[in-house]
PDB file of C-alpha atoms in Angstrom:
ATOM      1  CA  VAL A   1      -2.974  -6.604  11.118  1.00  0.00           C
ATOM      2  CA  THR A   2      -3.366  -4.836   7.790  1.00  0.00           C
ATOM      3  CA  PHE A   3      -6.381  -6.874   6.768  1.00  0.00           C
ATOM      4  CA  GLY A   4      -7.895  -6.394  10.238  1.00  0.00           C
ATOM      5  CA  PHE A   5      -7.476  -2.633  10.010  1.00  0.00           C
ATOM      6  CA  THR A   6      -9.077  -2.557   6.568  1.00  0.00           C
ATOM      7  CA  VAL A   7     -12.003  -4.629   7.860  1.00  0.00           C
ATOM      8  CA  LEU A   8     -12.299  -2.285  10.854  1.00  0.00           C
ATOM      9  CA  VAL A   9     -12.578   0.719   8.552  1.00  0.00           C
ATOM     10  CA  TYR A  10     -14.880  -0.674   5.859  1.00  0.00           C
ATOM     11  CA  GLN A  11     -16.979  -3.342   7.601  1.00  0.00           C
ATOM     12  CA  THR A  12     -17.654  -2.030  11.108  1.00  0.00           C
ATOM     13  CA  PRO A  13     -19.537   1.076  12.263  1.00  0.00           C
ATOM     14  CA  LEU A  14     -16.752   2.130  14.655  1.00  0.00           C
ATOM     15  CA  LEU A  15     -15.526   4.977  12.455  1.00  0.00           C
ATOM     16  CA  HIS A  16     -18.909   6.130  11.111  1.00  0.00           C
ATOM     17  CA  ALA A  17     -19.070   9.026  13.573  1.00  0.00           C
ATOM     18  CA  ALA A  18     -15.762  10.431  12.314  1.00  0.00           C
ATOM     19  CA  PHE A  19     -16.254   9.436   8.656  1.00  0.00           C
ATOM     20  CA  PRO A  20     -19.992   9.340   7.898  1.00  0.00           C
ATOM     21  CA  TRP A  21     -19.458   8.501   4.213  1.00  0.00           C
ATOM     22  CA  LEU A  22     -18.195   5.049   5.292  1.00  0.00           C
ATOM     23  CA  ALA A  23     -21.710   4.118   6.494  1.00  0.00           C
ATOM     24  CA  LYS A  24     -22.933   3.411   2.969  1.00  0.00           C
ATOM     25  CA  TYR A  25     -20.258   0.735   2.336  1.00  0.00           C
ATOM     26  CA  ASN A  26     -20.846  -2.828   3.388  1.00  0.00           C
ATOM     27  CA  GLY A  27     -17.550  -4.671   3.112  1.00  0.00           C
ATOM     28  CA  LEU A  28     -14.409  -5.138   1.109  1.00  0.00           C
ATOM     29  CA  CYS A  29     -14.180  -5.720  -2.617  1.00  0.00           C
ATOM     30  CA  TYR A  30     -12.977  -9.243  -3.219  1.00  0.00           C
ATOM     31  CA  GLU A  31     -10.061  -8.077  -5.410  1.00  0.00           C
ATOM     32  CA  VAL A  32      -8.475  -5.895  -2.725  1.00  0.00           C
ATOM     33  CA  ILE A  33      -6.697  -8.466  -0.570  1.00  0.00           C
ATOM     34  CA  PRO A  34      -5.010 -10.506  -3.350  1.00  0.00           C
ATOM     35  CA  MET A  35      -3.862  -7.375  -5.162  1.00  0.00           C
ATOM     36  CA  ALA A  36      -2.611  -5.632  -2.038  1.00  0.00           C
ATOM     37  CA  ALA A  37      -0.972  -8.814  -0.749  1.00  0.00           C
ATOM     38  CA  CYS A  38       1.091  -9.193  -3.933  1.00  0.00           C
ATOM     39  CA  VAL A  39       2.344  -5.621  -3.817  1.00  0.00           C
ATOM     40  CA  ALA A  40       2.979  -5.729  -0.048  1.00  0.00           C
ATOM     41  CA  VAL A  41       4.970  -8.969  -0.235  1.00  0.00           C
ATOM     42  CA  ALA A  42       7.056  -7.644  -3.129  1.00  0.00           C
ATOM     43  CA  LEU A  43       7.848  -4.412  -1.263  1.00  0.00           C
ATOM     44  CA  GLY A  44       8.585  -6.312   1.944  1.00  0.00           C
ATOM     45  CA  ILE A  45      11.038  -8.575   0.159  1.00  0.00           C
ATOM     46  CA  ASP A  46      12.691  -5.566  -1.460  1.00  0.00           C
ATOM     47  CA  TYR A  47      13.204  -3.824   1.902  1.00  0.00           C
ATOM     48  CA  ASP A  48      14.345  -7.103   3.456  1.00  0.00           C
ATOM     49  CA  ILE A  49      16.939  -7.727   0.753  1.00  0.00           C
ATOM     50  CA  PHE A  50      18.275  -4.221   1.242  1.00  0.00           C
ATOM     51  CA  LEU A  51      18.551  -4.630   5.029  1.00  0.00           C
ATOM     52  CA  ILE A  52      19.905  -8.174   5.100  1.00  0.00           C
ATOM     53  CA  SER A  53      22.452  -7.563   2.347  1.00  0.00           C
ATOM     54  CA  ARG A  54      23.805  -4.609   4.307  1.00  0.00           C
ATOM     55  CA  VAL A  55      24.017  -6.696   7.492  1.00  0.00           C
ATOM     56  CA  ALA A  56      25.772  -9.450   5.539  1.00  0.00           C
ATOM     57  CA  GLU A  57      28.275  -6.928   4.124  1.00  0.00           C
ATOM     58  CA  PHE A  58      29.234  -5.818   7.624  1.00  0.00           C
ATOM     59  CA  ARG A  59      29.494  -9.422   8.768  1.00  0.00           C
ATOM     60  CA  MET A  60      31.710 -10.300   5.784  1.00  0.00           C
ATOM     61  CA  LEU A  61      33.971  -7.393   6.759  1.00  0.00           C
ATOM     62  CA  GLY A  62      34.657  -9.133  10.071  1.00  0.00           C
ATOM     63  CA  LEU A  63      32.199  -7.534  12.499  1.00  0.00           C
ATOM     64  CA  SER A  64      30.446  -9.791  14.993  1.00  0.00           C
ATOM     65  CA  ASP A  65      26.864 -10.873  14.380  1.00  0.00           C
ATOM     66  CA  SER A  66      25.515  -8.368  16.902  1.00  0.00           C
ATOM     67  CA  ALA A  67      27.638  -5.493  15.636  1.00  0.00           C
ATOM     68  CA  SER A  68      26.817  -6.196  11.997  1.00  0.00           C
ATOM     69  CA  ILE A  69      23.080  -6.328  12.763  1.00  0.00           C
ATOM     70  CA  SER A  70      23.281  -3.071  14.697  1.00  0.00           C
ATOM     71  CA  GLN A  71      25.340  -1.369  12.010  1.00  0.00           C
ATOM     72  CA  GLY A  72      23.137  -2.686   9.200  1.00  0.00           C
ATOM     73  CA  VAL A  73      19.953  -1.452  10.848  1.00  0.00           C
ATOM     74  CA  ALA A  74      21.529   1.879  11.764  1.00  0.00           C
ATOM     75  CA  ARG A  75      22.860   2.465   8.248  1.00  0.00           C
ATOM     76  CA  THR A  76      19.708   1.405   6.374  1.00  0.00           C
ATOM     77  CA  GLY A  77      17.038   2.591   8.823  1.00  0.00           C
ATOM     78  CA  GLY A  78      16.697   6.083   7.403  1.00  0.00           C
ATOM     79  CA  ILE A  79      16.654   4.889   3.817  1.00  0.00           C
ATOM     80  CA  ILE A  80      14.050   2.195   4.471  1.00  0.00           C
ATOM     81  CA  SER A  81      11.917   4.598   6.518  1.00  0.00           C
ATOM     82  CA  GLY A  82      12.113   7.248   3.831  1.00  0.00           C
ATOM     83  CA  ALA A  83      11.217   4.745   1.118  1.00  0.00           C
ATOM     84  CA  GLY A  84       8.243   3.520   3.164  1.00  0.00           C
ATOM     85  CA  VAL A  85       6.919   7.034   3.675  1.00  0.00           C
ATOM     86  CA  ILE A  86       7.381   7.847  -0.014  1.00  0.00           C
ATOM     87  CA  MET A  87       5.547   4.667  -1.048  1.00  0.00           C
ATOM     88  CA  SER A  88       2.722   5.454   1.381  1.00  0.00           C
ATOM     89  CA  VAL A  89       2.355   8.940  -0.054  1.00  0.00           C
ATOM     90  CA  ALA A  90       2.374   7.483  -3.564  1.00  0.00           C
ATOM     91  CA  PHE A  91      -0.317   4.933  -2.668  1.00  0.00           C
ATOM     92  CA  SER A  92      -2.424   7.666  -1.080  1.00  0.00           C
ATOM     93  CA  GLY A  93      -3.008   9.014  -4.585  1.00  0.00           C
ATOM     94  CA  LEU A  94      -5.506   6.179  -5.048  1.00  0.00           C
ATOM     95  CA  PHE A  95      -7.789   7.950  -2.563  1.00  0.00           C
ATOM     96  CA  PHE A  96      -8.517  10.562  -5.256  1.00  0.00           C
ATOM     97  CA  SER A  97     -10.222   7.948  -7.405  1.00  0.00           C
ATOM     98  CA  ASP A  98     -14.001   7.605  -7.566  1.00  0.00           C
ATOM     99  CA  LYS A  99     -13.810   3.816  -7.186  1.00  0.00           C
ATOM    100  CA  LEU A 100     -14.278   2.210  -3.781  1.00  0.00           C
ATOM    101  CA  MET A 101     -11.869  -0.584  -4.671  1.00  0.00           C
ATOM    102  CA  HIS A 102      -9.087   1.945  -5.223  1.00  0.00           C
ATOM    103  CA  HIS A 103      -9.732   3.476  -1.795  1.00  0.00           C
ATOM    104  CA  GLN A 104      -9.594   0.067  -0.171  1.00  0.00           C
ATOM    105  CA  ILE A 105      -6.396  -0.894  -1.997  1.00  0.00           C
ATOM    106  CA  ALA A 106      -4.833   2.419  -0.993  1.00  0.00           C
ATOM    107  CA  LEU A 107      -5.687   1.968   2.674  1.00  0.00           C
ATOM    108  CA  THR A 108      -4.505  -1.640   2.692  1.00  0.00           C
ATOM    109  CA  LEU A 109      -1.204  -0.791   0.994  1.00  0.00           C
ATOM    110  CA  ILE A 110      -0.537   2.266   3.140  1.00  0.00           C
ATOM    111  CA  VAL A 111      -1.099   0.357   6.379  1.00  0.00           C
ATOM    112  CA  SER A 112       0.933  -2.573   5.086  1.00  0.00           C
ATOM    113  CA  VAL A 113       3.887  -0.475   3.982  1.00  0.00           C
ATOM    114  CA  LEU A 114       3.976   1.588   7.167  1.00  0.00           C
ATOM    115  CA  LEU A 115       3.718  -1.512   9.338  1.00  0.00           C
ATOM    116  CA  ASP A 116       6.459  -3.228   7.364  1.00  0.00           C
ATOM    117  CA  THR A 117       8.675  -0.146   7.419  1.00  0.00           C
ATOM    118  CA  PHE A 118       8.354   0.890  11.050  1.00  0.00           C
ATOM    119  CA  VAL A 119       7.651  -2.396  12.853  1.00  0.00           C
ATOM    120  CA  VAL A 120       8.901  -5.352  10.847  1.00  0.00           C
ATOM    121  CA  ARG A 121      12.164  -3.930   9.426  1.00  0.00           C
ATOM    122  CA  THR A 122      13.117  -1.901  12.491  1.00  0.00           C
ATOM    123  CA  LEU A 123      12.036  -4.237  15.305  1.00  0.00           C
ATOM    124  CA  LEU A 124      11.039  -7.740  14.249  1.00  0.00           C
ATOM    125  CA  VAL A 125      13.780  -8.655  11.749  1.00  0.00           C
ATOM    126  CA  PRO A 126      16.692  -7.340  13.864  1.00  0.00           C
ATOM    127  CA  SER A 127      15.260  -9.013  16.989  1.00  0.00           C
ATOM    128  CA  LEU A 128      15.015 -12.363  15.254  1.00  0.00           C
ATOM    129  CA  MET A 129      18.513 -11.933  13.859  1.00  0.00           C
ATOM    130  CA  PHE A 130      19.911 -11.174  17.339  1.00  0.00           C
ATOM    131  CA  VAL A 131      18.292 -14.365  18.630  1.00  0.00           C
ATOM    132  CA  ALA A 132      19.505 -16.503  15.705  1.00  0.00           C
ATOM    133  CA  LYS A 133      23.106 -15.177  15.861  1.00  0.00           C
ATOM    134  CA  GLY A 134      25.324 -17.472  13.753  1.00  0.00           C
ATOM    135  CA  TRP A 135      22.351 -19.362  12.327  1.00  0.00           C
ATOM    136  CA  ASN A 136      21.524 -16.298  10.230  1.00  0.00           C
ATOM    137  CA  TRP A 137      24.234 -17.265   7.785  1.00  0.00           C
ATOM    138  CA  TRP A 138      23.754 -21.036   7.555  1.00  0.00           C
ATOM    139  CA  PRO A 139      25.022 -22.811   5.445  1.00  0.00           C
ATOM    140  CA  ARG A 140      27.498 -20.044   4.604  1.00  0.00           C
ATOM    141  CA  VAL A 141      30.649 -19.744   6.700  1.00  0.00           C
ATOM    142  CA  MET A 142      31.446 -16.208   7.781  1.00  0.00           C
ATOM    143  CA  PRO A 143      34.940 -14.898   8.591  1.00  0.00           C
ATOM    144  CA  GLU A 144      36.176 -14.618  12.158  1.00  0.00           C
ATOM    145  CA  CYS A 145      35.110 -11.553  14.138  1.00  0.00           C
ATOM    146  CA  GLU A 146      37.641  -8.735  14.476  1.00  0.00           C
ATOM    147  CA  ASP A 147      35.819  -6.637  17.063  1.00  0.00           C
ATOM    148  CA  PRO A 148      35.231  -7.351  20.768  1.00  0.00           C
ATOM    149  CA  PRO A 149      32.108  -9.504  21.276  1.00  0.00           C
ATOM    150  CA  GLY A 150      30.522  -7.107  23.798  1.00  0.00           C
ATOM    151  CA  ASP A 151      30.740  -4.057  21.542  1.00  0.00           C
ATOM    152  CA  LEU A 152      27.467  -3.714  19.616  1.00  0.00           C
ATOM    153  CA  MET A 153      27.951  -0.307  18.064  1.00  0.00           C
ATOM    154  CA  VAL A 154      31.487   0.178  16.888  1.00  0.00           C
ATOM    155  CA  ASP A 155      32.737   3.343  15.288  1.00  0.00           C
ATOM    156  CA  PHE A 156      33.143   1.827  11.873  1.00  0.00           C
ATOM    157  CA  GLU A 157      33.665   3.796   8.706  1.00  0.00           C
ATOM    158  CA  LEU A 158      33.525   2.130   5.337  1.00  0.00           C
ATOM    159  CA  THR A 159      36.779   3.323   3.872  1.00  0.00           C
ATOM    160  CA  PRO A 160      38.837   1.451   1.343  1.00  0.00           C
ATOM    161  CA  GLY A 161      41.207  -0.854   3.171  1.00  0.00           C
ATOM    162  CA  ALA A 162      39.614  -0.295   6.590  1.00  0.00           C
ATOM    163  CA  ARG A 163      39.175  -4.031   7.039  1.00  0.00           C
ATOM    164  CA  ARG A 164      40.193  -6.660   4.564  1.00  0.00           C
ATOM    165  CA  SER A 165      38.146  -9.748   4.029  1.00  0.00           C
ATOM    166  CA  SER A 166      37.174 -12.203   1.354  1.00  0.00           C
ATOM    167  CA  THR A 167      34.773  -9.655  -0.165  1.00  0.00           C
ATOM    168  CA  ALA A 168      37.037  -8.292  -2.874  1.00  0.00           C
ATOM    169  CA  SER A 169      34.048  -7.392  -5.033  1.00  0.00           C
ATOM    170  CA  PHE A 170      32.592  -5.244  -2.238  1.00  0.00           C
ATOM    171  CA  ASP A 171      35.926  -3.456  -1.794  1.00  0.00           C
ATOM    172  CA  SER A 172      36.314  -2.841  -5.525  1.00  0.00           C
ATOM    173  CA  ASP A 173      32.730  -1.583  -5.771  1.00  0.00           C
ATOM    174  CA  TRP A 174      33.310   0.758  -2.834  1.00  0.00           C
ATOM    175  CA  ASN A 175      36.464   2.150  -4.427  1.00  0.00           C
ATOM    176  CA  GLY A 176      34.527   2.870  -7.583  1.00  0.00           C
ATOM    177  CA  SER A 177      36.883   0.754  -9.645  1.00  0.00           C
ATOM    178  CA  GLY A 178      34.634  -2.147 -10.200  1.00  0.00           C
TER     179      GLY A 178
END
C-alpha cells in the first residue's frame, strides 16, 4: 500500500492538478524503496514487540487470551499512536530538503508509519491474535485463566500483588525493587 501510494504521487498525473510541481518528476529514485523498507520494518518490529510483550504480560498474569489481547491493545494503543504520529512529524522534516529522493523517502516513511500505527497495530495484529487464541503462545505454556471466559474487558489494575503468577520478575519490576 505504501509503495502504491508513493507511485501514485510521483509516477501518475492524478495529483498534478493539486500539486503542479509534481508534473516535472518522472518516477521514483531507485534508492527510496530499500531505504524506506529497512526503516519501516525496524519501526514495525519495535511497535510489535511493545504491543505483544504487553499482551503476553497480561496473559502471564492469568487473564484469558481475549482479555489479555484487549487489555494489551487498550493499554498500549495511545502510546503506539503517539509514537507513530511523532515519527511521522519527524520524517516530514525531509520535505524541507532540496533533494527529490528525500521527499520520496519522507512520503514513503510517513505513509508506512501511519499505516502501521493506525491499521496494522490497532486492527490487523489484534484480529489475528483473537483468531489464533492459544496458538499465539506456542510452544510456551501459559498459566490457567483466572477471569471468566466471556469477559473481554475486565477492570484490571496493575497493582503489586493483584494477581500472582510465575512472573516474579514482572512483579519485582512493577514494585520498583528490581
